[in-house]
Amino acid sequence: MRKLLSLSVAVFTAFSSAAWAQDNPVLVELFTSQGCSSCPPADALLHELAGRDDVIPLALHVDYWDYIGWKDSFAQAKFTKRQKGYARAGGWRTIYTPQMVINGADDVVGSKPMKVTDLIRKHAARAPKVDLDVTRQGNTLVLSAKSLGQGEPCDIHIIRYKPSEEVAIGRGENAGRSLVYSHIVKDWQKVDQWDGQGTYQHEVALKGSEPVVVILQEPNYGAVVAAARLR
């Protein structure tokens, strides 16, 4: 039986808007694991956030809990590396699950909806630094960015994710549960760099029909400058 913890929708409606009306969505990265007993509430929260147009949620499954009896079928070592990179850049003393990182700058326990909402509100209120436009033309992704001020160098990341999948957990802390995960990152590639000045255009070949997220992020796990999504 599917078990997806239900959270109050009211928590997440403060910044709802018409579909795709948001020009400056907030990126929420959840570092999670199928082998972590405290993660299902955060996984459910990420699922709820998916209903908001001002938020781009991504689930990055880490591999460091695999040793306790269940190997996470979505985990990749590169996601653990990314989480450690954030910890170094932010001066955070430890990494943990479930951890949410908001726009590459702030972290919060992913199962605390009010604190997550407060951080989303904080970042949504900031003036955008870049006007980012992303379109798909057949098998080509077309990126166009324009600096809205004194730009800073940034890396261009392209992410592919699976909208949802149900997993029956056979061992470990969540043994016997069938859990639904959403926005599961399958591939993450840094494809280019931009000096942040003037305008930027780039085309990338795409395969498959999985949704795409494009992120402009300051180097070395810095702040997210802009993000966009194509479902």
CSV table of C-alpha atoms in Angstrom, one decimal:
chain,number,residue,atom,x,y,z
A,1,MET,CA,0.0,0.0,0.0
A,2,ARG,CA,1.3,3.4,-0.9
A,3,LYS,CA,2.3,5.5,2.1
A,4,LEU,CA,2.9,9.2,1.4
A,5,LEU,CA,2.7,11.3,4.5
A,6,SER,CA,0.1,14.1,4.1
A,7,LEU,CA,1.0,17.6,5.1
A,8,SER,CA,-1.3,20.7,5.3
A,9,VAL,CA,-1.5,22.3,1.9
A,10,ALA,CA,-2.2,25.6,3.7
A,11,VAL,CA,1.5,25.8,4.7
A,12,PHE,CA,2.5,26.1,1.1
A,13,THR,CA,0.0,28.5,-0.4
A,14,ALA,CA,1.5,31.8,0.6
A,15,PHE,CA,3.1,32.4,-2.7
A,16,SER,CA,1.0,30.3,-5.1
A,17,SER,CA,0.3,31.9,-8.5
A,18,ALA,CA,-0.9,31.0,-12.0
A,19,ALA,CA,1.0,28.2,-13.7
A,20,TRP,CA,4.4,29.3,-14.9
A,21,ALA,CA,3.8,32.9,-13.9
A,22,GLN,CA,6.9,32.9,-11.6
A,23,ASP,CA,10.0,34.6,-13.1
A,24,ASN,CA,12.3,33.9,-10.1
A,25,PRO,CA,11.5,30.4,-8.7
A,26,VAL,CA,13.3,29.2,-5.6
A,27,LEU,CA,15.4,26.0,-5.9
A,28,VAL,CA,14.9,23.5,-3.1
A,29,GLU,CA,17.3,20.5,-3.0
A,30,LEU,CA,16.5,17.7,-0.6
A,31,PHE,CA,19.3,15.3,0.4
A,32,THR,CA,17.5,12.2,1.3
A,33,SER,CA,17.8,8.4,1.5
A,34,GLN,CA,15.5,5.4,1.3
A,35,GLY,CA,17.5,4.0,4.2
A,36,CYS,CA,16.8,6.9,6.5
A,37,SER,CA,13.8,6.5,8.9
A,38,SER,CA,13.5,10.3,9.5
A,39,CYS,CA,13.3,11.1,5.7
A,40,PRO,CA,9.7,10.1,4.7
A,41,PRO,CA,8.2,13.3,6.2
A,42,ALA,CA,10.7,15.4,4.2
A,43,ASP,CA,10.1,13.4,1.1
A,44,ALA,CA,6.4,14.1,1.5
A,45,LEU,CA,7.1,17.8,2.0
A,46,LEU,CA,9.0,17.9,-1.2
A,47,HIS,CA,6.1,16.3,-3.0
A,48,GLU,CA,3.8,19.1,-1.6
A,49,LEU,CA,6.2,21.7,-2.8
A,50,ALA,CA,5.9,20.4,-6.3
A,51,GLY,CA,2.5,21.9,-6.4
A,52,ARG,CA,3.8,25.4,-6.1
A,53,ASP,CA,4.9,27.4,-9.2
A,54,ASP,CA,7.4,29.5,-7.3
A,55,VAL,CA,9.5,26.5,-6.2
A,56,ILE,CA,11.6,24.0,-8.1
A,57,PRO,CA,12.0,20.9,-5.9
A,58,LEU,CA,14.7,18.3,-6.5
A,59,ALA,CA,15.5,15.1,-4.5
A,60,LEU,CA,19.1,14.1,-4.4
A,61,HIS,CA,19.5,10.6,-2.9
A,62,VAL,CA,22.8,10.1,-1.1
A,63,ASP,CA,24.7,6.8,-0.7
A,64,TYR,CA,26.1,7.0,2.8
A,65,TRP,CA,23.2,5.2,4.5
A,66,ASP,CA,23.5,2.2,2.2
A,67,TYR,CA,25.6,0.3,4.8
A,68,ILE,CA,22.8,0.0,7.3
A,69,GLY,CA,21.0,-2.7,5.3
A,70,TRP,CA,19.3,-1.2,2.3
A,71,LYS,CA,20.9,0.2,-0.8
A,72,ASP,CA,19.1,3.3,-2.1
A,73,SER,CA,18.1,2.5,-5.7
A,74,PHE,CA,18.3,6.3,-6.6
A,75,ALA,CA,21.5,7.1,-4.8
A,76,GLN,CA,24.6,8.5,-6.6
A,77,ALA,CA,28.0,9.3,-5.1
A,78,LYS,CA,28.0,12.6,-6.9
A,79,PHE,CA,25.0,13.8,-4.8
A,80,THR,CA,26.9,13.0,-1.6
A,81,LYS,CA,29.8,15.0,-3.0
A,82,ARG,CA,27.5,17.9,-3.8
A,83,GLN,CA,26.1,17.8,-0.2
A,84,LYS,CA,29.7,17.8,1.2
A,85,GLY,CA,30.5,20.7,-1.1
A,86,TYR,CA,27.7,22.7,0.3
A,87,ALA,CA,28.9,22.0,3.8
A,88,ARG,CA,32.4,23.2,3.0
A,89,ALA,CA,31.1,26.3,1.3
A,90,GLY,CA,28.7,27.2,4.0
A,91,GLY,CA,30.9,26.3,7.0
A,92,TRP,CA,28.3,23.7,8.1
A,93,ARG,CA,29.8,21.3,10.6
A,94,THR,CA,28.1,18.2,9.3
A,95,ILE,CA,25.9,16.7,6.6
A,96,TYR,CA,22.7,14.9,7.4
A,97,THR,CA,19.4,13.6,6.0
A,98,PRO,CA,16.9,14.9,5.5
A,99,GLN,CA,18.6,18.2,4.7
A,100,MET,CA,17.1,20.9,2.4
A,101,VAL,CA,19.3,23.5,0.8
A,102,ILE,CA,17.4,26.6,-0.4
A,103,ASN,CA,18.9,28.4,-3.4
A,104,GLY,CA,22.3,27.0,-2.6
A,105,ALA,CA,22.6,29.3,0.4
A,106,ASP,CA,20.6,28.2,3.4
A,107,ASP,CA,20.0,24.8,4.9
A,108,VAL,CA,17.2,23.5,7.1
A,109,VAL,CA,16.0,20.1,8.4
A,110,GLY,CA,13.7,19.0,5.6
A,111,SER,CA,10.9,17.8,7.8
A,112,LYS,CA,10.2,21.2,9.3
A,113,PRO,CA,7.6,22.8,6.9
A,114,MET,CA,7.3,26.1,8.6
A,115,LYS,CA,11.1,26.7,8.6
A,116,VAL,CA,11.3,25.6,5.0
A,117,THR,CA,8.4,27.9,4.0
A,118,ASP,CA,10.1,30.9,5.8
A,119,LEU,CA,13.3,30.3,3.8
A,120,ILE,CA,11.4,30.0,0.6
A,121,ARG,CA,9.7,33.3,1.4
A,122,LYS,CA,13.0,34.9,2.1
A,123,HIS,CA,14.6,33.9,-1.2
A,124,ALA,CA,11.4,34.6,-3.2
A,125,ALA,CA,11.4,38.2,-2.0
A,126,ARG,CA,14.9,38.9,-3.4
A,127,ALA,CA,15.1,40.8,-6.7
A,128,PRO,CA,16.2,38.5,-9.6
A,129,LYS,CA,19.8,38.9,-10.8
A,130,VAL,CA,19.3,37.2,-14.1
A,131,ASP,CA,16.5,36.9,-16.6
A,132,LEU,CA,16.6,33.2,-17.6
A,133,ASP,CA,14.6,31.7,-20.5
A,134,VAL,CA,14.6,28.0,-21.3
A,135,THR,CA,12.8,26.4,-24.3
A,136,ARG,CA,12.9,23.0,-25.9
A,137,GLN,CA,13.0,22.7,-29.7
A,138,GLY,CA,12.8,19.0,-30.6
A,139,ASN,CA,15.9,17.4,-29.1
A,140,THR,CA,17.6,20.7,-28.4
A,141,LEU,CA,17.5,22.7,-25.2
A,142,VAL,CA,17.9,26.4,-25.8
A,143,LEU,CA,19.1,28.6,-23.0
A,144,SER,CA,19.0,32.4,-22.9
A,145,ALA,CA,20.1,34.5,-20.0
A,146,LYS,CA,20.4,38.3,-19.5
A,147,SER,CA,22.2,40.0,-16.6
A,148,LEU,CA,19.9,42.4,-14.7
A,149,GLY,CA,22.8,44.2,-13.0
A,150,GLN,CA,26.4,43.7,-12.1
A,151,GLY,CA,26.7,40.0,-12.8
A,152,GLU,CA,29.0,37.4,-11.2
A,153,PRO,CA,30.5,34.4,-12.9
A,154,CYS,CA,28.3,31.3,-12.7
A,155,ASP,CA,28.2,27.6,-13.7
A,156,ILE,CA,25.4,26.3,-16.0
A,157,HIS,CA,23.9,23.0,-14.7
A,158,ILE,CA,21.4,20.8,-16.5
A,159,ILE,CA,19.4,18.3,-14.4
A,160,ARG,CA,17.0,15.5,-15.5
A,161,TYR,CA,14.6,14.1,-13.0
A,162,LYS,CA,11.9,11.5,-12.7
A,163,PRO,CA,8.6,12.9,-11.5
A,164,SER,CA,7.7,10.0,-9.1
A,165,GLU,CA,8.3,6.4,-8.3
A,166,GLU,CA,7.1,4.0,-5.7
A,167,VAL,CA,9.6,1.8,-3.9
A,168,ALA,CA,9.1,-1.2,-1.7
A,169,ILE,CA,11.7,-1.1,1.0
A,170,GLY,CA,12.9,-4.6,1.9
A,171,ARG,CA,15.5,-3.9,4.6
A,172,GLY,CA,17.0,-1.2,6.8
A,173,GLU,CA,15.2,1.4,8.9
A,174,ASN,CA,12.2,1.6,6.5
A,175,ALA,CA,11.8,-2.1,6.0
A,176,GLY,CA,8.3,-3.2,5.1
A,177,ARG,CA,7.2,0.2,3.9
A,178,SER,CA,6.2,1.2,0.4
A,179,LEU,CA,7.1,4.8,-0.2
A,180,VAL,CA,6.5,7.2,-3.1
A,181,TYR,CA,9.4,9.5,-4.0
A,182,SER,CA,9.1,12.5,-6.2
A,183,HIS,CA,11.4,14.7,-8.3
A,184,ILE,CA,14.1,12.1,-8.2
A,185,VAL,CA,17.3,13.5,-9.8
A,186,LYS,CA,18.6,11.0,-12.4
A,187,ASP,CA,21.3,13.0,-14.1
A,188,TRP,CA,23.2,16.2,-13.2
A,189,GLN,CA,25.7,17.8,-15.5
A,190,LYS,CA,27.6,21.1,-15.5
A,191,VAL,CA,27.6,22.0,-19.2
A,192,ASP,CA,29.2,25.5,-19.4
A,193,GLN,CA,30.3,28.7,-17.6
A,194,TRP,CA,29.2,32.3,-18.0
A,195,ASP,CA,30.9,35.4,-16.8
A,196,GLY,CA,27.6,36.9,-15.8
A,197,GLN,CA,27.9,39.9,-18.0
A,198,GLY,CA,25.5,41.0,-20.8
A,199,THR,CA,23.7,38.2,-22.4
A,200,TYR,CA,24.3,34.4,-22.7
A,201,GLN,CA,23.0,31.8,-25.1
A,202,HIS,CA,23.7,28.1,-25.3
A,203,GLU,CA,22.2,25.0,-26.9
A,204,VAL,CA,22.4,21.5,-25.5
A,205,ALA,CA,21.3,18.3,-27.1
A,206,LEU,CA,18.7,16.3,-25.1
A,207,LYS,CA,17.6,12.7,-25.2
A,208,GLY,CA,14.4,11.3,-23.7
A,209,SER,CA,11.3,13.0,-22.4
A,210,GLU,CA,12.2,13.4,-18.7
A,211,PRO,CA,11.7,16.9,-17.3
A,212,VAL,CA,14.6,19.4,-17.3
A,213,VAL,CA,15.8,21.9,-14.8
A,214,VAL,CA,18.4,24.5,-15.6
A,215,ILE,CA,20.4,26.2,-12.8
A,216,LEU,CA,22.8,29.1,-12.9
A,217,GLN,CA,24.9,28.8,-9.8
A,218,GLU,CA,28.0,30.7,-8.5
A,219,PRO,CA,31.1,28.4,-8.6
A,220,ASN,CA,32.2,26.2,-5.8
A,221,TYR,CA,28.7,25.5,-4.4
A,222,GLY,CA,27.7,29.1,-4.2
A,223,ALA,CA,24.3,30.7,-4.4
A,224,VAL,CA,21.8,29.9,-7.1
A,225,VAL,CA,21.5,32.9,-9.4
A,226,ALA,CA,18.6,31.6,-11.4
A,227,ALA,CA,16.7,28.5,-12.1
A,228,ALA,CA,14.0,27.3,-14.6
A,229,ARG,CA,12.1,24.1,-15.3
A,230,LEU,CA,10.6,22.4,-18.4
A,231,ARG,CA,8.3,19.5,-17.5
